[in-house]
Short mmCIF file of C-alpha atoms and ligand atoms in Angstrom, two decimals:
data_model
loop_
_atom_site.label_atom_id
_atom_site.label_comp_id
_atom_site.label_asym_id
_atom_site.label_seq_id
_atom_site.Cartn_x
_atom_site.Cartn_y
_atom_site.Cartn_z
CA MET A 22 0.00 0.00 0.00
CA LYS A 23 1.30 3.40 -0.96
CA ASN A 24 1.16 6.42 1.32
CA GLN A 25 -1.78 8.77 0.60
CA GLU A 26 0.38 11.81 0.02
CA ILE A 27 1.14 12.93 -3.50
CA VAL A 28 4.67 13.73 -4.57
CA LEU A 29 5.18 16.27 -7.34
CA THR A 30 8.54 17.37 -8.59
CA GLY A 31 10.26 18.28 -11.81
CA ASP A 32 13.14 19.75 -13.75
CA ARG A 33 13.59 22.41 -16.36
CA PRO A 34 14.78 20.79 -19.59
CA SER A 35 17.50 23.33 -20.31
CA GLY A 36 20.19 20.65 -20.58
CA PRO A 37 20.81 16.99 -19.83
CA LEU A 38 20.99 16.08 -16.14
CA HIS A 39 24.24 15.72 -14.22
CA LEU A 40 25.72 14.08 -11.16
CA GLY A 41 24.47 16.93 -8.97
CA HIS A 42 20.90 16.11 -10.02
CA TYR A 43 21.59 12.44 -9.36
CA VAL A 44 22.66 12.85 -5.73
CA GLY A 45 20.29 15.75 -5.06
CA SER A 46 17.05 14.39 -6.47
CA LEU A 47 17.07 11.53 -8.99
CA LYS A 48 18.30 8.93 -6.54
CA ASN A 49 15.61 9.97 -4.10
CA ARG A 50 12.85 9.71 -6.70
CA VAL A 51 13.74 6.09 -7.37
CA ILE A 52 13.07 5.42 -3.68
CA LEU A 53 9.97 7.62 -3.40
CA GLN A 54 8.23 5.93 -6.32
CA ASP A 55 7.74 2.79 -4.22
CA GLN A 56 6.28 4.73 -1.30
CA TYR A 57 4.13 7.42 -2.89
CA THR A 58 2.07 8.31 -5.91
CA GLN A 59 4.76 10.29 -7.68
CA TYR A 60 4.53 12.77 -10.54
CA VAL A 61 7.65 14.06 -12.24
CA MET A 62 7.12 16.99 -14.56
CA ILE A 63 9.41 18.07 -17.37
CA ALA A 64 9.03 21.83 -16.98
CA ASP A 65 9.41 23.02 -20.55
CA VAL A 66 7.18 26.06 -20.01
CA GLN A 67 9.31 27.12 -17.06
CA ALA A 68 12.49 26.45 -19.06
CA LEU A 69 11.23 28.89 -21.69
CA THR A 70 10.96 31.68 -19.12
CA ASP A 71 14.72 32.15 -19.36
CA ASN A 72 15.31 30.36 -22.67
CA PHE A 73 12.59 31.93 -24.78
CA GLU A 74 15.15 32.72 -27.47
CA ASN A 75 16.19 29.05 -27.68
CA PRO A 76 13.01 27.03 -28.15
CA GLN A 77 14.83 24.23 -29.98
CA LYS A 78 17.18 23.72 -27.05
CA VAL A 79 14.27 23.32 -24.65
CA SER A 80 12.40 21.01 -26.98
CA ASP A 81 15.44 18.78 -27.59
CA ASN A 82 16.18 18.51 -23.89
CA VAL A 83 12.72 17.22 -23.04
CA ILE A 84 13.82 13.85 -24.44
CA GLU A 85 17.32 14.14 -22.95
CA VAL A 86 15.90 14.67 -19.46
CA ALA A 87 13.43 11.81 -19.94
CA LEU A 88 16.35 9.56 -20.96
CA ASP A 89 18.18 10.52 -17.78
CA TYR A 90 15.09 9.72 -15.68
CA LEU A 91 14.64 6.30 -17.21
CA ALA A 92 18.35 5.50 -17.17
CA VAL A 93 18.65 6.08 -13.41
CA GLY A 94 15.65 3.86 -12.72
CA ILE A 95 12.65 6.16 -12.54
CA ASP A 96 10.10 3.61 -13.66
CA PRO A 97 7.17 4.87 -15.75
CA THR A 98 4.95 2.11 -14.34
CA LYS A 99 5.51 3.58 -10.87
CA THR A 100 6.10 7.27 -11.58
CA THR A 101 3.98 9.39 -13.89
CA ILE A 102 6.32 11.45 -16.04
CA PHE A 103 4.65 14.28 -17.98
CA ILE A 104 5.31 17.34 -20.12
CA GLN A 105 4.24 20.66 -18.60
CA SER A 106 3.30 22.42 -21.84
CA MET A 107 0.90 19.64 -22.77
CA ILE A 108 -1.25 20.40 -19.72
CA PRO A 109 -2.73 23.79 -20.68
CA GLU A 110 -4.76 23.69 -17.45
CA ILE A 111 -1.52 24.67 -15.67
CA ALA A 112 -1.36 27.87 -17.71
CA GLU A 113 -5.04 28.51 -17.07
CA LEU A 114 -4.65 28.04 -13.34
CA THR A 115 -1.62 30.36 -13.36
CA ILE A 116 -3.79 33.19 -14.72
CA PHE A 117 -6.21 32.88 -11.81
CA TYR A 118 -3.39 32.73 -9.26
CA LEU A 119 -1.79 35.87 -10.65
CA ASN A 120 -4.69 37.89 -9.19
CA LEU A 121 -3.71 36.70 -5.73
CA VAL A 122 -0.05 37.78 -5.92
CA THR A 123 1.53 41.22 -6.02
CA VAL A 124 4.48 42.22 -8.17
CA ASN A 125 6.24 43.42 -5.02
CA ARG A 126 5.81 40.06 -3.35
CA LEU A 127 7.32 38.34 -6.39
CA MET A 128 10.27 40.73 -6.42
CA ARG A 129 10.90 39.92 -2.76
CA ASN A 130 10.98 36.15 -3.37
CA PRO A 131 14.59 35.20 -2.49
CA THR A 132 14.74 32.49 -5.17
CA ILE A 133 13.69 34.93 -7.86
CA LYS A 134 16.00 37.65 -6.52
CA THR A 135 19.04 35.38 -6.80
CA GLU A 136 18.07 34.04 -10.19
CA ILE A 137 17.45 37.53 -11.59
CA LYS A 138 20.97 38.48 -10.56
CA MET A 139 22.46 35.28 -11.99
CA ARG A 140 20.87 36.00 -15.36
CA GLY A 141 21.62 39.73 -15.47
CA PHE A 142 17.89 40.50 -15.61
CA GLU A 143 18.10 43.38 -13.07
CA GLU A 144 17.55 46.11 -15.64
CA SER A 145 14.53 44.56 -17.25
CA ILE A 146 12.89 41.43 -15.94
CA PRO A 147 10.79 39.39 -18.35
CA ALA A 148 7.33 39.22 -16.75
CA GLY A 149 7.13 35.50 -17.44
CA PHE A 150 10.31 34.90 -15.51
CA LEU A 151 9.21 37.06 -12.59
CA MET A 152 6.03 35.10 -12.19
CA TYR A 153 7.40 31.59 -12.53
CA PRO A 154 6.73 30.86 -8.83
CA VAL A 155 3.05 31.41 -9.59
CA SER A 156 3.24 28.98 -12.46
CA GLN A 157 5.03 26.56 -10.16
CA ALA A 158 2.17 26.89 -7.66
CA ALA A 159 -0.09 25.78 -10.51
CA ASP A 160 2.22 22.82 -11.30
CA ILE A 161 1.94 21.67 -7.73
CA THR A 162 -1.76 22.23 -7.17
CA ILE A 163 -3.01 20.90 -10.48
CA VAL A 164 -2.26 17.37 -9.19
CA LYS A 165 -2.77 18.41 -5.52
CA GLY A 166 0.82 17.61 -4.66
CA THR A 167 1.47 17.59 -0.92
CA ILE A 168 5.13 16.59 -0.84
CA ILE A 169 7.51 18.58 -3.02
CA PRO A 170 11.10 17.31 -3.12
CA VAL A 171 13.26 20.31 -3.98
CA GLY A 172 16.66 21.81 -3.34
CA GLU A 173 17.04 24.33 -0.57
CA ASP A 174 17.06 27.20 -3.07
CA GLN A 175 13.45 26.40 -4.02
CA ILE A 176 11.96 26.66 -0.52
CA PRO A 177 10.73 30.25 -0.96
CA VAL A 178 8.83 29.09 -4.05
CA ILE A 179 6.98 26.47 -1.99
CA GLU A 180 6.27 29.08 0.69
CA GLN A 181 4.76 31.33 -1.94
CA THR A 182 2.73 28.41 -3.28
CA ASN A 183 1.22 27.93 0.16
CA GLU A 184 0.39 31.64 0.43
CA ILE A 185 -1.47 31.38 -2.86
CA ILE A 186 -3.29 28.24 -1.70
CA ARG A 187 -4.37 29.87 1.56
CA THR A 188 -5.47 33.09 -0.16
CA PHE A 189 -7.43 31.14 -2.78
CA ASN A 190 -9.20 28.96 -0.22
CA ARG A 191 -10.00 31.99 1.96
CA ILE A 192 -11.29 34.36 -0.72
CA TYR A 193 -13.28 31.75 -2.60
CA GLN A 194 -14.35 29.96 0.60
CA THR A 195 -13.32 26.55 -0.49
CA ASN A 196 -10.90 23.77 0.40
CA VAL A 197 -10.17 22.48 -3.08
CA LEU A 198 -6.50 23.40 -2.78
CA VAL A 199 -4.23 21.48 -0.43
CA GLU A 200 -1.07 22.90 1.13
CA ALA A 201 2.29 21.45 0.14
CA LYS A 202 5.41 20.65 2.16
CA PRO A 203 8.91 20.84 0.76
CA MET A 204 10.99 17.68 1.18
CA LEU A 205 14.67 18.50 1.34
CA SER A 206 17.28 16.17 -0.03
CA LYS A 207 19.57 14.75 2.65
CA VAL A 208 22.62 15.38 0.51
CA ALA A 209 23.74 18.97 0.18
CA ARG A 210 24.29 20.31 -3.31
CA LEU A 211 27.24 18.80 -5.07
CA VAL A 212 30.04 21.26 -5.76
CA GLY A 213 31.25 21.62 -9.36
CA LEU A 214 34.56 20.32 -10.75
CA ASP A 215 36.12 23.76 -10.18
CA GLY A 216 35.16 23.80 -6.50
CA GLN A 217 33.76 27.32 -6.96
CA ASP A 218 30.02 26.80 -7.25
CA LYS A 219 27.42 24.10 -7.27
CA MET A 220 27.55 21.80 -10.27
CA SER A 221 25.70 23.32 -13.22
CA LYS A 222 25.63 22.98 -16.95
CA SER A 223 25.90 26.72 -17.56
CA LEU A 224 29.06 26.97 -15.47
CA GLY A 225 30.71 24.16 -17.43
CA ASN A 226 31.72 22.35 -14.24
CA ALA A 227 29.46 19.32 -14.52
CA ILE A 228 29.66 15.56 -15.05
CA PHE A 229 26.68 14.46 -17.12
CA LEU A 230 24.97 11.14 -16.61
CA GLY A 231 25.48 10.29 -20.27
CA ASP A 232 29.20 11.22 -20.38
CA SER A 233 31.40 8.56 -22.00
CA GLU A 234 34.14 6.90 -20.00
CA ASP A 235 36.77 9.07 -21.72
CA VAL A 236 34.92 12.28 -20.98
CA LEU A 237 34.37 11.21 -17.38
CA LYS A 238 38.09 10.56 -17.01
CA LYS A 239 38.95 13.99 -18.45
CA ARG A 240 36.51 15.69 -16.14
CA VAL A 241 37.81 13.92 -13.05
CA MET A 242 41.39 14.77 -14.07
CA SER A 243 40.37 18.44 -14.37
CA MET A 244 39.06 18.60 -10.80
CA TYR A 245 40.37 21.24 -8.45
CA THR A 246 42.48 19.73 -5.65
CA ASP A 247 44.89 21.97 -3.74
CA SER A 248 46.79 24.65 -5.64
CA ASN A 249 49.72 24.36 -3.20
CA HIS A 250 50.07 20.61 -3.64
CA LEU A 251 52.73 20.83 -6.37
CA ARG A 252 54.91 17.79 -5.76
CA VAL A 253 53.76 14.34 -4.73
CA GLN A 254 55.81 14.48 -1.54
CA ASP A 255 54.24 17.78 -0.41
CA PRO A 256 51.52 17.70 2.25
CA GLY A 257 48.12 18.41 0.70
CA LYS A 258 44.83 19.86 1.88
CA VAL A 259 41.66 17.78 2.15
CA GLU A 260 39.38 20.69 3.01
CA GLY A 261 38.04 22.33 -0.14
CA ASN A 262 39.66 19.62 -2.26
CA VAL A 263 36.98 18.63 -4.76
CA VAL A 264 38.27 15.08 -5.16
CA PHE A 265 37.82 14.46 -1.43
CA THR A 266 34.46 16.21 -1.42
CA TYR A 267 33.30 13.73 -4.06
CA LEU A 268 34.89 10.78 -2.29
CA ASP A 269 32.96 11.78 0.85
CA VAL A 270 29.76 11.49 -1.19
CA PHE A 271 30.50 8.46 -3.38
CA ASP A 272 33.11 6.28 -1.67
CA THR A 273 31.44 3.72 0.57
CA ASN A 274 34.77 2.40 1.84
CA VAL A 275 35.03 4.74 4.82
CA GLU A 276 38.17 3.15 6.23
CA LYS A 277 40.13 3.37 3.00
CA LEU A 278 38.98 6.97 2.57
CA SER A 279 40.22 8.08 5.95
CA GLU A 280 43.55 6.40 5.21
CA LEU A 281 43.76 8.28 1.91
CA LYS A 282 43.03 11.57 3.64
CA ALA A 283 45.76 10.98 6.21
CA HIS A 284 48.22 9.97 3.48
CA TYR A 285 47.39 13.06 1.41
CA GLN A 286 47.80 15.38 4.38
CA ARG A 287 51.16 14.01 5.36
CA GLY A 288 52.43 14.00 1.77
CA GLY A 289 53.38 11.27 -0.69
CA LEU A 290 49.99 10.76 -2.32
CA GLY A 291 49.79 12.25 -5.80
CA ASP A 292 46.72 13.87 -7.33
CA VAL A 293 46.67 11.53 -10.32
CA VAL A 294 46.57 8.40 -8.15
CA LEU A 295 43.81 9.95 -6.07
CA LYS A 296 41.85 11.01 -9.13
CA ASN A 297 42.15 7.57 -10.66
CA TYR A 298 40.68 6.13 -7.49
CA LEU A 299 37.70 8.52 -7.71
CA PHE A 300 37.33 7.84 -11.42
CA GLU A 301 36.94 4.10 -10.75
CA ILE A 302 34.21 4.74 -8.19
CA LEU A 303 32.29 7.18 -10.38
CA ASN A 304 32.69 4.98 -13.42
CA GLU A 305 31.24 2.03 -11.56
CA LEU A 306 28.23 4.13 -10.59
CA LEU A 307 27.75 5.69 -14.02
CA THR A 308 28.47 2.74 -16.32
CA PRO A 309 25.08 1.02 -15.93
CA ILE A 310 23.30 4.40 -16.23
CA ARG A 311 25.30 5.32 -19.33
CA GLU A 312 24.66 1.94 -20.95
CA LYS A 313 20.96 1.96 -20.23
CA ARG A 314 20.74 5.52 -21.54
CA LYS A 315 22.48 4.55 -24.75
CA ILE A 316 20.07 1.69 -25.43
CA LEU A 317 17.03 3.83 -24.63
CA ALA A 318 18.31 6.65 -26.85
CA GLN A 319 18.16 4.37 -29.89
CA ASP A 320 14.39 4.68 -29.96
CA ARG A 321 13.35 8.20 -29.13
CA SER A 322 9.80 7.66 -30.36
CA GLU A 323 9.40 5.06 -27.62
CA ILE A 324 10.49 7.67 -25.05
CA MET A 325 7.97 10.15 -26.42
CA LYS A 326 5.28 7.46 -26.13
CA ILE A 327 6.06 7.07 -22.43
CA LEU A 328 5.82 10.84 -21.94
CA LEU A 329 2.53 11.06 -23.80
CA LYS A 330 1.06 8.26 -21.75
CA GLY A 331 2.04 9.96 -18.48
CA THR A 332 0.74 13.28 -19.78
CA ALA A 333 -2.62 11.73 -20.67
CA GLN A 334 -2.94 10.44 -17.09
CA VAL A 335 -2.22 13.90 -15.67
CA LYS A 336 -4.61 15.52 -18.13
CA VAL A 337 -7.55 13.67 -16.52
CA ILE A 338 -6.55 14.88 -13.05
CA ALA A 339 -5.88 18.42 -14.31
CA GLU A 340 -9.36 18.66 -15.84
CA LYS A 341 -10.92 17.53 -12.59
CA THR A 342 -8.96 20.08 -10.54
CA MET A 343 -9.84 22.83 -13.02
CA ASN A 344 -13.52 21.98 -12.74
CA GLU A 345 -13.31 22.45 -8.99
CA VAL A 346 -11.34 25.66 -9.40
CA ARG A 347 -13.80 27.04 -11.95
CA THR A 348 -16.68 26.24 -9.63
CA SER A 349 -14.92 28.08 -6.79
CA LEU A 350 -14.41 31.05 -9.11
CA ARG A 351 -18.10 30.99 -10.19
CA LEU A 352 -16.94 30.26 -13.73
CA ASN A 353 -18.94 27.08 -14.16
CA TYR A 354 -21.24 28.39 -16.84
N1 LIG B 407 11.85 25.18 -10.42
C1 LIG B 407 12.34 23.83 -10.44
C2 LIG B 407 13.84 23.89 -10.77
O1 LIG B 407 14.31 24.86 -11.30
C3 LIG B 407 11.65 22.95 -11.46
C4 LIG B 407 10.18 22.86 -11.21
C5 LIG B 407 9.18 23.38 -11.97
C6 LIG B 407 9.56 22.25 -10.08
N2 LIG B 407 7.98 23.12 -11.44
C7 LIG B 407 8.15 22.44 -10.27
C8 LIG B 407 10.02 21.60 -8.95
C9 LIG B 407 7.23 21.98 -9.33
C10 LIG B 407 9.10 21.15 -8.00
C11 LIG B 407 7.72 21.35 -8.21
O2 LIG B 407 14.53 22.94 -10.49
#
């Protein structure tokens, strides 16, 4: 028997998914799908809010992201995977929610504030981008999601969703909308290869789930270690050393890892040896994912079929929710 709560989550298809997504959310979804009714949305409409000049990129990545989902073990018989733009009810619901939100409140949303800065939108913010939290409230409520697995950076968006839900239920004197709780990943965000920021495609510091063995090796070899560790015999730093940060996450041999750390700190352990050790661990993790992805990618029409099937299931639920919403809004003519 599955838990009654409904899990809704998703990703913007602005690129293929990487190791940071794997530890932060994908791995968790594979577990959650056995415990909950889980919906995973490919947020192409949201991806267009900051990629409106690159529609082909967004469209192409819908399949790439779906391949990543399936390759890591998100099972379409357990998880409903769907395409946001194919549920126009989400857009419709967004319009009604926009009445319940002020521009000032959106500008004060910490998630939006940071993202506006990151994209250099300060001078002129596209209205669609500014209001994406409202659209995200519609994503969540259209299936009445109650558990929303997200990264820490998305918490203000869930808070704003709940404000909208409460305002809607109060003004229209209804209880059709159900509040949602964020579910935080236990693993903190994975740092990028450069050690500067979190792993992200746009920063070019990522390891993608579909990377070949050669590319994986190159990326591991490019990892930041300790800029003062010039000769093998020199003592090296573990703190802030990306290779050790990754080993902390991926190496299950705790004893060996603490030995390696001690060896590195006292000197005599070279970066290449250390990186080769990490490469072996990551390659063991990624090889089955990479191979499954490659096989799945041979028949993209089959992937689209899976997405259309999931979308059709959500469509039924979305229509039902919209009927209730329209009734609450006295729009049931
Ligand atoms: N904003 C999320 C991100 O950038 C993606 C997303 C869109 C989402 N709609 C959602 C996540 C609904 C959780 C629930 O990663």
